[in-house]
XYZ file of C-alpha atoms in Angstrom:
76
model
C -12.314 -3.209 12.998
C -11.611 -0.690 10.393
C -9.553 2.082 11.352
C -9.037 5.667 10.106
C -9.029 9.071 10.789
C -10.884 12.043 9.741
C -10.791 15.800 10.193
C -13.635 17.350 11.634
C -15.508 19.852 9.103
C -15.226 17.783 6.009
C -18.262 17.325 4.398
C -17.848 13.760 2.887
C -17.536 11.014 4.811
C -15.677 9.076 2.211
C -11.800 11.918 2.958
C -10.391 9.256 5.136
C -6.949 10.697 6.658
C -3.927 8.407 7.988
C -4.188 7.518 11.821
C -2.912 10.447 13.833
C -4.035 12.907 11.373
C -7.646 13.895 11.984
C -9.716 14.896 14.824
C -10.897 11.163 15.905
C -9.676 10.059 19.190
C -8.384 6.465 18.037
C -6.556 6.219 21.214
C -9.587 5.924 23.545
C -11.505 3.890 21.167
C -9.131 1.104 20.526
C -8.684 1.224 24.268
C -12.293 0.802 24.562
C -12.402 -1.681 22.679
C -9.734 -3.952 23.567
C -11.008 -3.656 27.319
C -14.076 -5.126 26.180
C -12.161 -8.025 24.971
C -11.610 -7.736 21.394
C -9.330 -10.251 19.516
C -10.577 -9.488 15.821
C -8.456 -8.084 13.109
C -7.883 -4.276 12.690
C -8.035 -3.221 8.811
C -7.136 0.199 7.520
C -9.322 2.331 5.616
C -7.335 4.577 3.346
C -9.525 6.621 1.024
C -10.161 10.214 -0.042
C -8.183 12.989 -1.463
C -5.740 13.260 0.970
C -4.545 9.808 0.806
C -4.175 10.087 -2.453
C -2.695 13.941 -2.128
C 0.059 11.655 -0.501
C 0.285 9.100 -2.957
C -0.206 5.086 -1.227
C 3.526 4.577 -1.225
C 3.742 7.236 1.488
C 0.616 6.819 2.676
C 0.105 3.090 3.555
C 3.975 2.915 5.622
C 2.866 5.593 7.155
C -0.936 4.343 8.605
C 0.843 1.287 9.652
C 3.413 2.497 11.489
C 1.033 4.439 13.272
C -1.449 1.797 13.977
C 1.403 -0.729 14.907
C 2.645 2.033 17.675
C -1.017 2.807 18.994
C -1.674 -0.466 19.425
C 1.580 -1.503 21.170
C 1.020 1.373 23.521
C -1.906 -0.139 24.276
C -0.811 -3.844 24.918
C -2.743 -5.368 22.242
């Protein structure tokens, strides 16, 4: 399962954002989809200007520390 997040009213698909930082409710999906019995991996997808706006030292620390605490929220 790739995961990222994206702001709603960007015209490319490709301006990824960290988790947590767009419009996409992650929280509900990943829910979703561990309650229908997912065990795969979860990758993330970091790509676009922002991310690199950031730079991927900041950038990568940061998505994974967000998808490590959404995912602990949610038990998996």
């Amino acid at each position: 399962m790739q995961v990222s997040d994206f702001k709603v009213g960007t015209i490319a698909s490709s301006q990824r954002l960290v988790p947590g930082d767009g419009d996409i409710p992650l929280e509900r999906i990943l829910a979703t989809l561990l309650a229908a019995r997912y065990e795969g991996p979860f990758e993330l997808e970091l790509i676009g200007d922002a991310i690199g706006d950031e730079g991927y030292e900041a950038a990568v620390p940061r998505a994974v520390a967000e998808l490590d605490s959404l995912l602990d929220r949610l038990g998996a």
